[in-house]
XYZ file of C-alpha atoms in Angstrom:
405
model
C -17.066 15.755 -0.229
C -16.675 12.121 0.095
C -14.327 11.570 -3.422
C -15.065 7.796 -4.365
C -12.062 5.586 -4.830
C -13.320 4.009 -7.791
C -10.190 1.961 -8.404
C -11.044 -0.502 -5.417
C -14.820 -0.040 -5.645
C -15.018 -1.552 -8.817
C -12.449 -4.402 -7.948
C -14.940 -4.946 -4.814
C -18.089 -4.669 -6.516
C -17.140 -7.703 -8.909
C -17.758 -9.875 -5.849
C -20.874 -8.321 -4.315
C -23.587 -10.998 -4.247
C -21.220 -13.944 -4.668
C -20.191 -16.251 -1.581
C -16.930 -14.588 -0.812
C -15.707 -12.887 2.323
C -14.301 -9.629 1.056
C -11.077 -8.929 2.736
C -9.676 -5.085 2.322
C -6.270 -4.727 3.467
C -3.938 -1.629 4.128
C -1.691 0.969 6.117
C -3.791 2.602 8.614
C -5.799 5.735 7.543
C -5.311 4.733 3.848
C -8.816 5.193 3.207
C -10.693 1.691 4.134
C -12.874 2.605 6.463
C -14.184 5.139 3.978
C -14.700 2.558 1.383
C -16.831 0.383 3.370
C -18.997 3.227 3.853
C -19.200 4.079 -0.015
C -20.096 0.247 -0.434
C -22.868 0.901 2.128
C -23.924 3.821 0.271
C -24.122 1.787 -2.840
C -26.274 -0.813 -1.181
C -28.945 1.664 0.061
C -29.296 2.987 -3.044
C -30.008 -0.190 -4.504
C -32.799 -0.249 -2.227
C -30.763 -2.912 0.586
C -32.440 -1.801 3.824
C -30.242 0.091 6.048
C -30.963 -2.170 9.273
C -29.528 -5.409 7.038
C -26.370 -3.631 6.959
C -24.120 -4.108 10.194
C -21.135 -2.401 10.728
C -18.940 -3.096 13.663
C -15.503 -1.210 14.104
C -13.139 -3.429 16.157
C -10.535 -0.502 16.503
C -12.559 1.299 19.405
C -13.349 0.894 23.105
C -16.784 -0.478 22.471
C -15.037 -3.936 21.202
C -11.710 -3.770 22.660
C -12.357 -6.989 24.894
C -13.292 -9.133 21.758
C -10.311 -11.073 20.948
C -11.384 -14.764 20.708
C -13.418 -16.417 17.753
C -16.368 -17.352 20.258
C -16.842 -13.852 21.350
C -16.882 -12.667 17.839
C -19.249 -15.584 17.027
C -21.540 -14.689 19.680
C -21.473 -11.165 18.682
C -22.280 -11.697 15.438
C -25.194 -14.058 16.035
C -26.752 -11.543 18.249
C -26.703 -8.930 15.763
C -28.145 -11.450 13.340
C -30.865 -12.743 15.454
C -32.142 -8.909 15.354
C -33.076 -9.084 11.921
C -34.561 -10.863 8.933
C -33.634 -11.377 5.291
C -30.201 -11.308 4.132
C -27.454 -9.420 5.976
C -24.405 -7.578 5.035
C -21.739 -7.678 7.734
C -18.887 -4.604 7.877
C -16.089 -5.750 10.038
C -13.726 -2.705 10.583
C -10.127 -3.740 11.816
C -10.712 -7.333 12.862
C -7.188 -8.382 12.857
C -6.767 -8.416 16.685
C -9.520 -11.162 16.784
C -7.747 -14.645 17.041
C -9.517 -17.154 14.346
C -11.870 -14.803 13.381
C -12.359 -16.689 9.558
C -13.897 -19.821 11.978
C -16.709 -17.175 13.383
C -17.261 -15.920 10.028
C -17.896 -19.096 8.591
C -19.976 -20.597 11.153
C -22.478 -17.329 10.642
C -21.922 -17.780 7.222
C -23.605 -21.268 7.099
C -26.188 -20.377 9.596
C -27.441 -16.833 8.057
C -27.736 -15.753 4.602
C -25.332 -12.763 4.665
C -22.152 -11.314 3.383
C -18.990 -9.911 4.974
C -16.606 -6.963 4.481
C -13.588 -7.273 6.596
C -10.818 -4.758 6.726
C -7.364 -4.961 8.409
C -4.398 -2.356 9.256
C -2.057 -5.614 9.410
C -1.195 -8.858 7.986
C -1.863 -10.401 11.454
C -5.536 -10.635 9.865
C -4.043 -13.360 7.304
C -3.472 -15.939 10.089
C -1.773 -19.174 9.002
C -4.504 -21.196 8.042
C -7.273 -18.174 7.688
C -7.930 -19.554 3.812
C -8.777 -22.962 5.211
C -11.097 -21.913 7.726
C -12.760 -19.700 4.851
C -13.224 -22.466 2.793
C -10.696 -20.610 0.427
C -14.131 -18.366 -0.682
C -11.953 -15.407 -0.121
C -10.735 -12.228 -2.044
C -8.164 -9.907 -0.931
C -8.103 -6.087 -2.359
C -4.901 -4.211 -1.438
C -5.520 -0.452 -0.606
C -3.111 1.999 -0.758
C -2.884 5.726 0.130
C -3.924 8.150 -3.083
C -2.357 7.586 -6.526
C -1.736 11.011 -8.390
C -4.976 10.553 -10.244
C -7.044 10.489 -7.206
C -5.053 13.268 -5.689
C -6.183 15.206 -8.323
C -9.639 14.280 -7.708
C -9.402 15.110 -3.934
C -7.767 18.572 -4.429
C -9.404 19.902 -7.719
C -12.179 21.973 -5.800
C -9.615 23.349 -3.043
C -9.014 27.002 -3.329
C -5.430 26.679 -2.838
C -4.836 24.502 -5.710
C -7.432 25.983 -8.556
C -4.684 27.703 -10.326
C -1.875 25.358 -9.870
C 0.014 23.221 -13.222
C 0.028 19.648 -12.853
C 4.037 20.259 -12.269
C 2.976 22.524 -9.305
C 0.164 19.943 -8.041
C 2.791 16.948 -8.124
C 5.231 18.717 -6.322
C 2.298 19.208 -3.453
C 1.638 15.733 -3.797
C 5.257 14.872 -2.900
C 5.448 17.179 -0.264
C 2.247 16.449 1.605
C 1.774 12.703 0.663
C -1.260 10.657 -0.275
C -3.171 9.948 2.928
C -6.532 10.900 2.144
C -7.087 12.552 5.526
C -4.394 15.196 5.145
C -6.130 17.043 2.181
C -9.165 17.251 4.277
C -7.229 19.514 7.163
C -6.459 23.044 6.609
C -4.246 24.726 4.436
C -1.238 25.061 6.539
C 1.912 22.915 6.562
C 2.350 22.633 10.219
C -1.329 21.035 10.548
C -0.672 18.479 8.161
C 3.088 17.582 9.145
C 1.474 17.308 12.578
C -1.232 15.119 11.463
C 1.006 13.058 9.476
C 3.462 12.398 12.762
C 0.343 11.184 14.579
C -0.386 8.699 11.751
C 3.243 7.384 12.136
C 3.452 7.114 15.727
C -0.102 5.262 15.762
C 0.817 2.843 13.344
C 4.457 2.165 15.412
C 2.525 1.823 18.425
C -0.428 -0.577 17.565
C 0.194 -2.048 14.401
C 4.238 -2.930 14.756
C 4.713 -3.143 18.290
C 1.431 -4.143 20.058
C 0.177 -6.025 17.512
C 3.652 -8.024 17.738
C 4.091 -7.741 21.071
C 7.309 -6.673 20.754
C 9.472 -5.782 24.017
C 12.861 -4.072 22.702
C 11.405 -1.036 20.818
C 14.398 1.489 21.474
C 15.742 0.893 18.079
C 13.101 0.767 15.888
C 13.405 4.467 15.091
C 16.907 3.979 13.999
C 15.481 1.161 11.501
C 13.087 3.523 10.129
C 15.277 6.389 9.884
C 17.734 4.233 7.588
C 14.892 2.931 5.672
C 13.416 6.424 4.994
C 17.121 7.614 4.415
C 17.682 4.695 1.720
C 14.582 4.605 -0.349
C 15.070 3.303 -3.350
C 18.532 1.967 -3.010
C 19.437 -1.757 -2.285
C 20.911 -2.896 0.789
C 21.168 -5.655 3.505
C 19.722 -6.032 6.672
C 23.383 -6.268 7.898
C 23.449 -2.691 6.317
C 20.819 -1.955 8.934
C 22.508 -3.160 11.875
C 25.864 -1.669 10.956
C 24.064 1.419 10.570
C 22.412 0.982 14.347
C 25.982 -0.006 15.897
C 27.233 3.198 14.426
C 24.891 4.994 16.748
C 26.245 3.052 19.945
C 23.293 0.271 19.785
C 24.365 -3.562 19.243
C 21.457 -5.569 17.278
C 21.610 -9.060 15.585
C 20.592 -9.595 12.100
C 17.754 -11.255 13.140
C 16.555 -8.745 15.622
C 16.285 -6.402 12.184
C 14.642 -9.245 10.541
C 11.825 -9.492 12.694
C 11.672 -5.668 12.989
C 11.341 -5.567 8.792
C 8.796 -8.129 9.117
C 6.755 -6.010 11.430
C 7.149 -2.923 9.315
C 5.932 -4.806 6.389
C 3.265 -6.508 8.243
C 1.855 -3.038 9.171
C 2.258 -1.932 5.809
C 4.291 0.678 6.457
C 7.042 -0.288 4.335
C 7.249 -2.452 1.081
C 10.217 -4.822 0.338
C 10.701 -5.161 -3.111
C 12.839 -8.266 -4.305
C 15.362 -8.478 -7.046
C 14.867 -10.464 -10.299
C 18.153 -11.905 -12.344
C 15.871 -10.979 -15.951
C 18.913 -12.952 -17.794
C 18.647 -16.362 -15.740
C 14.805 -15.957 -14.931
C 15.377 -16.490 -11.580
C 14.171 -14.651 -8.289
C 17.150 -13.122 -5.866
C 17.282 -13.371 -2.066
C 19.442 -10.573 -1.156
C 20.072 -6.642 -1.705
C 16.155 -5.678 -2.056
C 14.805 -2.419 -2.410
C 12.372 -0.864 0.040
C 10.016 1.692 -0.343
C 7.332 3.580 2.252
C 3.751 3.399 2.089
C 3.570 7.470 2.001
C 6.431 10.244 1.228
C 4.781 12.978 2.945
C 4.918 10.640 6.243
C 8.478 10.183 5.657
C 8.835 14.147 5.267
C 7.055 14.683 8.143
C 9.103 12.631 10.511
C 12.433 13.321 8.922
C 11.503 16.761 9.403
C 12.796 17.910 5.919
C 11.990 18.226 2.164
C 13.054 15.402 0.088
C 16.779 15.202 -0.882
C 16.613 12.459 -3.362
C 14.363 13.625 -5.739
C 14.429 10.625 -7.844
C 14.273 8.232 -5.172
C 10.831 9.747 -4.696
C 9.584 9.575 -8.181
C 10.694 5.943 -7.818
C 8.413 5.522 -4.762
C 5.172 7.186 -6.191
C 5.672 4.715 -9.519
C 6.169 1.832 -7.208
C 3.012 2.628 -5.383
C 1.129 3.171 -8.223
C 1.728 -0.102 -10.132
C 0.964 -2.044 -6.769
C -2.548 -0.311 -7.005
C -2.717 -1.236 -10.655
C -2.540 -4.963 -9.916
C 1.149 -5.493 -10.864
C 3.828 -7.394 -8.949
C 6.541 -5.611 -8.991
C 10.772 -6.673 -8.943
C 13.978 -4.971 -9.053
C 15.201 -5.902 -12.540
C 18.901 -7.083 -12.782
C 20.538 -7.328 -16.153
C 24.115 -8.763 -15.968
C 26.001 -5.583 -14.238
C 22.884 -3.713 -14.920
C 19.848 -2.709 -12.775
C 16.379 -2.024 -14.226
C 14.282 0.049 -11.885
C 11.116 -1.914 -12.023
C 9.881 -4.923 -13.568
C 6.202 -4.777 -13.680
C 4.224 -8.493 -13.936
C 0.758 -9.373 -14.452
C -0.172 -12.794 -15.094
C 1.936 -13.964 -17.935
C 2.999 -10.176 -19.339
C 5.906 -8.005 -17.849
C 6.927 -4.611 -18.440
C 10.283 -3.179 -17.893
C 10.446 0.345 -16.545
C 13.260 2.862 -15.613
C 12.257 6.325 -13.949
C 14.222 9.009 -13.708
C 14.235 12.710 -13.307
C 15.178 14.012 -17.063
C 16.812 12.533 -20.101
C 19.116 15.834 -20.366
C 22.202 14.468 -22.109
C 23.761 11.520 -23.481
C 25.043 10.104 -19.810
C 21.177 10.017 -19.209
C 20.344 8.358 -22.151
C 23.259 5.530 -21.395
C 22.335 5.036 -17.596
C 18.587 4.664 -18.533
C 18.377 3.388 -21.733
C 21.366 0.418 -21.985
C 19.918 -1.880 -19.251
C 16.646 -1.991 -21.329
C 18.476 -2.683 -24.475
C 20.565 -5.505 -22.698
C 17.118 -7.386 -22.199
C 16.845 -9.608 -25.243
C 13.286 -10.774 -24.946
C 10.142 -9.124 -26.368
C 8.221 -7.848 -23.594
C 7.635 -3.856 -23.471
C 10.274 -1.723 -22.223
C 9.927 2.164 -21.156
C 11.366 5.035 -19.499
C 9.333 7.479 -17.512
C 11.056 10.693 -16.783
C 9.541 14.356 -15.786
C 10.140 15.477 -19.547
C 6.902 17.216 -20.914
C 6.797 15.386 -24.134
C 7.050 11.393 -25.144
C 9.712 10.550 -27.617
C 11.268 7.449 -29.038
C 14.938 7.251 -28.070
C 17.568 4.622 -28.039
C 17.086 1.035 -29.256
C 13.349 2.184 -30.318
C 12.152 2.531 -26.432
C 9.851 5.233 -25.644
C 10.728 8.216 -23.102
C 7.227 8.822 -21.950
C 6.314 11.642 -19.501
C 6.286 10.216 -16.079
C 2.793 12.621 -15.178
C 1.021 11.827 -18.087
C 1.506 7.684 -17.497
C 0.164 8.428 -13.757
C -2.675 10.749 -14.691
C -3.874 7.793 -17.284
C -4.633 5.223 -14.272
């Protein structure tokens, strides 16, 4: 059974029928191709002729030669001339075609058509692509499964039927959020191998080849440092020193280059710090999170060691999927896990395993109490019941929050 990714389909459906290019971006294997298939199915249900829907996959051997805008234009034109009426182009993994937007704009001016474009790297968003599209585009970021989607994926699987919500969440943390992993046979080894293969494919195709990196001997060391320090603030110099301890000397500039390449493949995310008191963005000591904690477990070869970091990672991706911009908050000497903003609104969030004693209350609630504005503040934890705590701030169950998506 193909589970619908309603969170993204609803956003895309808002723009169907409008003269904007729909750009769908996200880490490899996060479900972008499936979303394209689901859009085609919906169009077919609404009596769009199947021959009017043209799907082209640029990640396979068939179009491996195609890297220039002129070649893309010729291909699209040849497909368009075979058909009559309105056309629907679905261009999957288009990131390796230079100046693709110029070809898409040219075809749009000659034919009645709509475009849906996916990419596993930010290389698709080259300098000037928006101008080449005449600024007529919308970008939808796709992430691996959030917890509420995961529950939909596994609800009919025999191995999960008698599990509690807490047990399902532990399985979610262990196996991760990549949609394909939950279609495999129920063996840890099979899933681990699948996730390791995805990780290696991302590094090879979307990091090394996409950015034409040469000296890649230390990329695994950089990723190991990031995965071991998920949810911690650190600088590129800290990575440089870590690699040096292993007998390899690299520059801070090299670290920056690799971090940009890893973020460009949506393998990791950098979360900037924000000075709440002085209302300004800070440029150092960011946090990093990984796109999928199951992949991290498979690559590192061990179970999660820092449970609260895993919870933060889950919550961070949840907030992104809900359309928030996310920052790490700094309030004087205190740190707030997340400041989530949407338009003019913001929410301050601390996240932890449990509020078990007075020390936990001070640690989680004091930073929020110190913030003197009137925006919403909340502590999310694995506690099972909601209650108003210190300073009138709510301690709310994290699982309930995740299931309300």
